[in-house]
Amino acid sequence: MTLDEDGELVPGLAASVETPDPTTYVFTLHEGLTFSDGSPLTATNVKNSLEYYADPANGSTLIAGLQDIASITADSDTQVTVTLEAPNNAFLEFLAVPTAAIVPDASLNADTPNIVGAGPFEIEEQNEGVGMTLAKFDGFYDAADVALDEIDVAYYPDGDARANALVSGDVDMIDYVTWENFDRVGSTDGVELAAQPGPFQYVQFNATDGPFADPLVREAVAYAINRDNALTAAFQSHGEPLEGVVTSDDPALEGLGDELWSYDPDRAKELLAEAGYPDGFSATLLATSQYTFLQDTALSVQQDLQAVGIDVTLDAPDWSGRLEKGAAGDYDLAVSGDVGIVTNPIYLLSFVQGPDNFNRSFGYANEEIAAALTDGLRATDDETRAAAYEEAFDLVATDVPFASIDTRDQAWAYSDDVEGFTNLPGFHTFFSGYTLANTSIER
C-alpha cells in the first residue's frame, strides 16, 4: 500500500486489494514487478517480507499492525492472500508505512544493508555524512509518470544552514524547517513553506512509586499545564494546544478525545489536596540540553507546576543521557515528543502496555485502556468503533498515562519551481517523500 498526494491510502505495488470478509485481504500485484537490482518481485517476496516483519523477534515497528496475521499464501506470482486472526481496521494503513517495504529475501536479516527496493527511485551513490544521489528506477510500476530523473540529497545537520541553502538558491527543497525559521523562509520571494501538524509533546511520569504513581497527581499535572504558553515558548506558536489525544480524520471519531483536560490550576490544586499533597511536593523533571524545543517546553511546564505547588528541578542531560535515564526510569516526570506510526488510535497502545522505553511513562500499564483500544481496532462498524474509543479516552482522562501539551507543525519548504510535492497531513508528514514520485521542477 502507499499514500497519495492527499495522504489517502491507496494500492502501491498492489494493483488492487480485495477484502471478501473482515479478516481476508487478497492483493493482486502489478505485472512484471522487479527490484532495483533487476531480480523479479513476486507474491513470494511479499509473503516472506510480511512474515519477517510480523515476527516479534525481529523488532519491527510494524508489530502492532501485523501481529494479527494468521497466514499468508502466495496464490500465484502476482497474487497473495493474507488472513488475519481477527479484524484489524488499521492493517492496510500499516502496510503503507515505509518500513513495510517489500524487499528481496536476502535483505531479511539484521546485517544486510537494506538498499534494494522497488520504488520510483534507486540509490545511485552514497557518501556517508555528506549526501546521496537517487536515480529514477525505470522498473517502477508507474515509472512513466515519474518526472524527475535524479535527486541529489545533501545533508545539512544545522537548521539555519538548511534554511540558508534554500533561501540562497543552493538547493530546491528542504525538509524539517526549524520553527524559528518559519517566518523567514515563508516570507522569502520564490519560496513556499508547507507546514502540517505532526508530532505531539507531552509530560510522562514515573508511575512505579512516589507521587506520580497516583493517578490523581498525574491528572493534576494535566490540568496545571498552560498549553498556549508552552506552544509559544517552544515553537513560536507554530502548532496547536493539545488538551487530549490526537485522533485520525475518521468521521466516526469526530470530537472524541479532543478535550480530556484544560488549563485549570485551581482544579490541579484540588486534585493534589485530594491525593494528600495540599502543600505540594518536590520533583525532578527530565528534559535535554540538546534539543531547544524540548528544553523550552520543560521550562514552561516547570513554571506551571510550581504555580500549583510542585517544586520542580530540571535535569537536562544531552540526548544520549536523556535516552538512558528515560529508559531506566531515572526521573519523576519528563517532557517528551512522539508521533503515531499510523493515524489509527491504536498507536496509543504503546503508551499503555508493553515494555518500558524512554518515550512512555515508566512502569505504567492499563489493561482496561488497552482492551478498549483493541476493541476499537477490531470493530467493523462506525458505531462500535466510536463506542470503544470513547471508553478508552474516558479512561485516559482520569488515569492519565501521559499529559498532552501541544502538537507542533512540521514543515518542508521549496522553490516555486517545484511542482507536485505535498507535505502530507498529520502523522503522515514524515512519509511525504512518497510524493516525490509526483514531483517535477521547471527551471
Coordinates of N, CA and C in Angstrom, one line a residue, residues 140-298:
F140 N 10.1 0.7 -11.9 CA 8.9 1.1 -11.1 C 7.6 0.9 -11.8
Y141 N 6.6 0.4 -11.2 CA 5.3 0.1 -11.9 C 4.7 1.4 -12.5
D142 N 5.0 2.6 -12.0 CA 4.4 3.8 -12.5 C 5.5 4.7 -13.0
A143 N 6.6 4.1 -13.6 CA 7.7 4.9 -14.0 C 7.4 6.0 -15.0
A144 N 6.4 5.7 -15.9 CA 6.1 6.7 -16.9 C 5.6 8.0 -16.4
D145 N 5.1 8.0 -15.2 CA 4.6 9.2 -14.6 C 5.6 9.9 -13.6
V146 N 6.8 9.3 -13.5 CA 7.8 9.9 -12.6 C 8.6 10.9 -13.4
A147 N 8.5 12.2 -13.0 CA 9.2 13.3 -13.9 C 10.6 13.5 -13.6
L148 N 11.1 13.3 -12.4 CA 12.5 13.6 -12.0 C 13.4 12.4 -12.4
D149 N 14.4 12.7 -13.1 CA 15.4 11.7 -13.5 C 16.4 11.4 -12.3
E150 N 16.6 12.4 -11.5 CA 17.6 12.3 -10.4 C 17.3 13.3 -9.3
I151 N 17.6 12.9 -8.1 CA 17.5 13.7 -6.9 C 18.8 13.7 -6.2
D152 N 19.5 14.9 -6.0 CA 20.7 15.0 -5.2 C 20.3 15.4 -3.8
V153 N 20.6 14.6 -2.9 CA 20.3 14.8 -1.5 C 21.6 15.3 -0.8
A154 N 21.6 16.4 -0.1 CA 22.7 16.9 0.6 C 22.3 17.0 2.1
Y155 N 23.2 16.6 3.0 CA 22.9 16.6 4.4 C 23.3 17.9 5.1
Y156 N 22.4 18.6 5.7 CA 22.7 19.8 6.4 C 22.2 19.6 7.9
P157 N 23.1 19.2 8.8 CA 22.7 18.9 10.1 C 22.1 20.1 10.9
D158 N 22.4 21.3 10.5 CA 22.0 22.5 11.2 C 20.8 23.1 10.5
G159 N 19.8 23.5 11.3 CA 18.5 24.0 10.7 C 18.7 25.3 10.0
D160 N 19.6 26.2 10.6 CA 19.8 27.5 9.9 C 20.5 27.3 8.6
A161 N 21.5 26.4 8.5 CA 22.2 26.1 7.3 C 21.3 25.6 6.2
R162 N 20.3 24.7 6.6 CA 19.3 24.2 5.6 C 18.5 25.4 5.1
A163 N 18.0 26.2 6.0 CA 17.2 27.3 5.5 C 18.0 28.3 4.6
N164 N 19.2 28.6 5.0 CA 20.1 29.4 4.2 C 20.3 28.9 2.8
A165 N 20.5 27.5 2.7 CA 20.7 26.9 1.4 C 19.5 27.1 0.5
L166 N 18.3 27.0 1.0 CA 17.1 27.2 0.2 C 16.9 28.6 -0.2
V167 N 17.1 29.5 0.8 CA 16.9 31.0 0.5 C 17.9 31.5 -0.5
S168 N 19.1 31.0 -0.4 CA 20.1 31.4 -1.4 C 20.1 30.8 -2.7
G169 N 19.2 29.7 -2.9 CA 19.1 29.0 -4.1 C 20.0 27.9 -4.3
D170 N 20.8 27.5 -3.3 CA 21.7 26.4 -3.4 C 21.0 25.1 -3.6
V171 N 19.8 25.0 -3.0 CA 19.0 23.7 -3.1 C 17.6 24.2 -3.5
D172 N 16.8 23.2 -4.0 CA 15.4 23.5 -4.4 C 14.4 23.2 -3.3
M173 N 14.8 22.4 -2.3 CA 13.9 21.9 -1.3 C 14.6 21.5 0.0
I174 N 14.0 21.8 1.1 CA 14.5 21.3 2.4 C 13.4 20.7 3.2
D175 N 13.7 19.7 4.0 CA 12.8 19.2 5.0 C 13.1 19.7 6.4
Y176 N 12.2 19.5 7.3 CA 12.4 19.8 8.7 C 12.8 21.3 8.9
V177 N 12.0 22.2 8.4 CA 12.3 23.6 8.7 C 12.1 23.9 10.2
T178 N 13.1 24.4 10.8 CA 13.1 24.7 12.2 C 12.1 25.9 12.5
W179 N 11.4 25.9 13.6 CA 10.3 26.8 13.8 C 10.8 28.3 13.9
E180 N 12.0 28.5 14.3 CA 12.5 29.9 14.3 C 12.8 30.4 12.9
N181 N 12.8 29.5 11.9 CA 13.0 29.8 10.5 C 11.7 29.9 9.7
F182 N 10.5 29.6 10.3 CA 9.3 29.5 9.6 C 9.0 30.9 8.9
D183 N 9.1 32.0 9.7 CA 8.7 33.3 9.2 C 9.7 33.8 8.1
R184 N 11.0 33.5 8.3 CA 12.0 34.0 7.4 C 11.8 33.2 6.0
V185 N 11.7 31.9 6.1 CA 11.6 31.1 4.9 C 10.3 31.4 4.2
G186 N 9.2 31.5 5.0 CA 7.9 31.7 4.4 C 7.7 33.0 3.8
S187 N 8.5 34.0 4.2 CA 8.3 35.3 3.6 C 9.3 35.6 2.5
T188 N 10.1 34.6 2.1 CA 11.1 34.7 1.0 C 10.4 34.6 -0.3
D189 N 10.7 35.6 -1.2 CA 10.1 35.5 -2.5 C 10.6 34.3 -3.3
G190 N 9.7 33.6 -4.0 CA 10.0 32.4 -4.7 C 10.1 31.2 -3.9
V191 N 9.7 31.2 -2.6 CA 9.8 30.0 -1.8 C 8.5 29.8 -1.1
E192 N 8.1 28.5 -1.1 CA 6.8 28.1 -0.4 C 7.1 27.3 0.8
L193 N 6.5 27.7 1.9 CA 6.6 26.9 3.2 C 5.3 26.1 3.3
A194 N 5.5 24.8 3.4 CA 4.3 23.9 3.6 C 4.4 23.2 4.9
A195 N 3.5 23.6 5.8 CA 3.5 23.1 7.2 C 2.3 22.3 7.5
Q196 N 2.5 21.2 8.3 CA 1.4 20.4 8.7 C 1.6 20.0 10.2
P197 N 0.5 20.0 11.0 CA 0.7 19.5 12.4 C 1.1 18.0 12.4
G198 N 2.1 17.7 13.2 CA 2.6 16.4 13.2 C 2.8 15.8 14.6
P199 N 4.0 15.7 15.1 CA 4.2 15.1 16.4 C 3.5 15.9 17.5
F200 N 3.4 15.2 18.7 CA 2.8 15.9 19.8 C 3.7 15.8 21.0
Q201 N 3.7 16.8 21.9 CA 4.5 16.9 23.0 C 3.7 16.6 24.3
Y202 N 4.3 16.0 25.3 CA 3.5 15.6 26.4 C 4.5 15.4 27.6
V203 N 3.8 15.3 28.8 CA 4.6 15.0 30.0 C 4.4 13.5 30.3
Q204 N 5.5 12.8 30.6 CA 5.4 11.4 31.0 C 5.8 11.3 32.5
F205 N 5.4 10.2 33.1 CA 5.6 10.1 34.5 C 6.4 8.8 34.9
N206 N 7.0 8.8 36.1 CA 7.5 7.6 36.7 C 6.3 7.1 37.6
A207 N 5.7 6.1 37.1 CA 4.5 5.6 37.8 C 4.7 4.4 38.7
T208 N 6.0 4.1 39.0 CA 6.3 3.0 39.8 C 6.1 3.3 41.3
D209 N 6.5 4.5 41.8 CA 6.3 4.8 43.2 C 6.3 6.3 43.3
G210 N 6.1 6.8 44.5 CA 6.1 8.3 44.7 C 4.8 8.9 44.2
P211 N 4.8 10.2 44.2 CA 3.5 11.0 44.0 C 2.9 10.6 42.6
F212 N 3.7 10.4 41.6 CA 3.2 10.2 40.2 C 2.7 8.8 40.0
A213 N 2.8 7.9 41.0 CA 2.1 6.6 40.9 C 0.6 6.8 41.2
D214 N 0.2 7.9 41.7 CA -1.2 8.2 42.0 C -1.8 8.9 40.8
P215 N -2.9 8.3 40.2 CA -3.5 9.0 39.0 C -4.1 10.4 39.3
L216 N -4.4 10.6 40.6 CA -4.9 12.0 40.9 C -3.8 13.0 40.7
V217 N -2.6 12.7 41.0 CA -1.4 13.6 40.8 C -1.1 13.8 39.4
R218 N -1.2 12.7 38.6 CA -1.0 12.8 37.2 C -2.1 13.7 36.5
E219 N -3.3 13.5 37.0 CA -4.4 14.3 36.5 C -4.2 15.8 36.8
A220 N -3.7 16.0 38.0 CA -3.4 17.4 38.5 C -2.4 18.1 37.5
V221 N -1.4 17.3 37.1 CA -0.4 17.9 36.2 C -1.1 18.2 34.8
A222 N -2.0 17.4 34.4 CA -2.7 17.6 33.1 C -3.5 18.9 33.2
Y223 N -4.0 19.2 34.3 CA -4.8 20.5 34.5 C -3.9 21.7 34.7
A224 N -2.7 21.4 35.2 CA -1.8 22.6 35.5 C -1.1 23.2 34.3
I225 N -1.1 22.5 33.2 CA -0.2 22.9 32.1 C -0.9 24.0 31.3
N226 N -0.2 25.1 31.1 CA -0.7 26.2 30.2 C -0.2 25.9 28.8
R227 N -1.0 25.3 28.0 CA -0.6 24.8 26.7 C -0.2 25.9 25.7
D228 N -1.0 27.0 25.8 CA -0.7 28.2 24.9 C 0.7 28.7 25.2
N229 N 1.1 28.8 26.5 CA 2.4 29.3 26.8 C 3.5 28.4 26.3
A230 N 3.3 27.1 26.5 CA 4.3 26.1 26.1 C 4.5 26.1 24.6
L231 N 3.4 26.3 23.8 CA 3.5 26.3 22.4 C 4.2 27.5 21.9
T232 N 4.0 28.7 22.6 CA 4.7 29.9 22.2 C 6.2 29.8 22.5
A233 N 6.5 29.2 23.7 CA 7.9 29.1 24.2 C 8.7 28.2 23.3
A234 N 8.2 27.1 22.9 CA 9.0 26.1 22.2 C 8.9 26.2 20.7
F235 N 7.7 26.6 20.1 CA 7.5 26.6 18.7 C 7.0 27.9 18.1
Q236 N 7.2 29.0 18.8 CA 6.7 30.3 18.3 C 5.3 30.2 17.8
S237 N 4.5 29.4 18.5 CA 3.1 29.2 18.2 C 2.8 28.5 16.9
H238 N 3.8 27.8 16.4 CA 3.6 27.0 15.1 C 3.1 25.6 15.5
G239 N 1.9 25.5 15.8 CA 1.3 24.3 16.2 C -0.1 24.5 16.9
E240 N -0.6 23.6 17.6 CA -1.9 23.8 18.3 C -1.8 23.2 19.7
P241 N -2.4 23.9 20.7 CA -2.5 23.3 22.0 C -3.3 22.0 21.9
L242 N -2.9 21.1 22.8 CA -3.5 19.7 22.8 C -4.0 19.4 24.1
E243 N -5.3 19.3 24.3 CA -5.9 19.0 25.6 C -6.4 17.6 25.7
G244 N -6.0 16.8 24.8 CA -6.5 15.4 24.8 C -5.5 14.5 24.0
V245 N -6.0 13.7 23.1 CA -5.2 12.8 22.3 C -5.4 13.2 20.8
V246 N -4.4 12.9 20.0 CA -4.5 13.1 18.5 C -5.3 11.9 17.9
T247 N -6.3 12.2 17.2 CA -7.1 11.1 16.5 C -7.0 11.3 15.0
S248 N -7.5 10.3 14.3 CA -7.5 10.4 12.8 C -8.6 11.2 12.4
D249 N -8.7 11.4 11.0 CA -9.8 12.2 10.4 C -11.0 11.3 10.2
D250 N -11.1 10.1 10.8 CA -12.2 9.2 10.7 C -13.5 10.0 11.2
P251 N -14.5 10.1 10.3 CA -15.7 10.8 10.7 C -16.4 10.2 12.0
A252 N -16.2 8.9 12.1 CA -16.8 8.2 13.3 C -16.2 8.6 14.6
L253 N -15.0 9.2 14.6 CA -14.3 9.6 15.8 C -14.3 11.1 16.0
E254 N -15.0 11.9 15.2 CA -15.0 13.3 15.3 C -15.4 13.8 16.7
G255 N -14.5 14.6 17.3 CA -14.7 15.2 18.6 C -14.3 14.3 19.7
L256 N -14.1 13.0 19.5 CA -13.7 12.1 20.6 C -12.3 12.3 21.0
G257 N -12.0 12.4 22.3 CA -10.7 12.5 22.8 C -10.0 13.9 22.7
D258 N -10.8 14.9 22.1 CA -10.2 16.2 21.9 C -10.0 17.0 23.2
E259 N -10.9 16.9 24.1 CA -10.9 17.7 25.3 C -11.0 16.9 26.6
L260 N -9.9 16.3 27.0 CA -9.8 15.5 28.2 C -9.4 16.3 29.4
W261 N -8.6 17.3 29.1 CA -8.1 18.2 30.2 C -8.1 19.7 29.7
S262 N -8.1 20.6 30.6 CA -8.0 22.0 30.2 C -7.0 22.7 31.1
Y263 N -6.7 23.9 30.9 CA -5.8 24.7 31.8 C -6.6 25.2 32.9
D264 N -6.5 24.5 34.1 CA -7.3 24.9 35.3 C -6.4 24.6 36.5
P265 N -5.6 25.6 36.9 CA -4.7 25.4 38.1 C -5.5 25.2 39.4
D266 N -6.7 25.8 39.5 CA -7.5 25.5 40.7 C -7.9 24.1 40.8
R267 N -8.3 23.5 39.7 CA -8.6 22.1 39.7 C -7.4 21.2 40.0
A268 N -6.2 21.6 39.5 CA -5.0 20.9 39.8 C -4.7 20.9 41.3
K269 N -4.9 22.1 41.9 CA -4.7 22.1 43.4 C -5.6 21.3 44.1
E270 N -6.9 21.2 43.7 CA -7.9 20.4 44.3 C -7.5 18.9 44.3
L271 N -7.0 18.5 43.1 CA -6.6 17.1 42.9 C -5.4 16.8 43.8
L272 N -4.5 17.7 43.9 CA -3.3 17.5 44.7 C -3.7 17.3 46.2
A273 N -4.6 18.1 46.6 CA -5.1 18.0 48.0 C -5.8 16.7 48.2
E274 N -6.6 16.3 47.3 CA -7.3 15.0 47.4 C -6.4 13.9 47.4
A275 N -5.2 14.0 46.7 CA -4.2 12.9 46.7 C -3.3 13.0 48.0
G276 N -3.5 14.0 48.9 CA -2.7 14.0 50.1 C -1.6 15.0 50.0
Y277 N -1.6 15.9 49.0 CA -0.5 16.8 48.9 C -1.0 18.3 48.8
P278 N -1.7 18.7 49.9 CA -2.2 20.1 49.9 C -1.1 21.1 49.8
D279 N 0.0 20.8 50.3 CA 1.2 21.8 50.3 C 2.2 21.5 49.2
G280 N 1.8 20.6 48.3 CA 2.7 20.2 47.2 C 3.8 19.3 47.6
F281 N 4.8 19.2 46.7 CA 6.0 18.4 47.0 C 7.1 18.8 46.0
S282 N 8.2 18.2 46.1 CA 9.3 18.4 45.1 C 9.5 17.3 44.2
A283 N 9.9 17.6 43.0 CA 10.1 16.6 41.9 C 11.2 17.0 40.9
T284 N 11.7 16.0 40.2 CA 12.7 16.3 39.2 C 12.1 16.1 37.8
L285 N 12.3 17.0 36.9 CA 11.7 17.0 35.6 C 12.8 16.8 34.6
L286 N 12.8 15.6 33.9 CA 13.8 15.3 32.9 C 13.5 15.9 31.6
A287 N 14.6 16.6 31.0 CA 14.5 17.2 29.7 C 15.8 16.9 29.0
T288 N 16.2 17.7 28.1 CA 17.5 17.6 27.5 C 18.1 18.9 27.1
S289 N 19.4 19.0 27.1 CA 20.0 20.3 26.7 C 20.3 20.3 25.2
Q290 N 20.0 19.2 24.5 CA 20.5 19.1 23.1 C 19.4 19.6 22.2
Y291 N 18.1 19.5 22.5 CA 17.0 20.0 21.7 C 16.3 21.1 22.3
T292 N 16.5 22.3 21.7 CA 16.0 23.5 22.3 C 14.5 23.5 22.6
F293 N 13.7 22.9 21.7 CA 12.3 22.9 21.8 C 11.8 22.1 23.0
L294 N 12.5 21.0 23.3 CA 12.2 20.2 24.5 C 12.6 20.9 25.8
Q295 N 13.7 21.6 25.7 CA 14.2 22.3 26.9 C 13.2 23.5 27.2
D296 N 12.8 24.2 26.1 CA 11.8 25.3 26.3 C 10.5 24.8 26.8
T297 N 10.1 23.6 26.3 CA 8.8 23.0 26.8 C 8.9 22.7 28.3
A298 N 10.1 22.2 28.7 CA 10.3 21.8 30.1 C 10.3 23.1 31.0

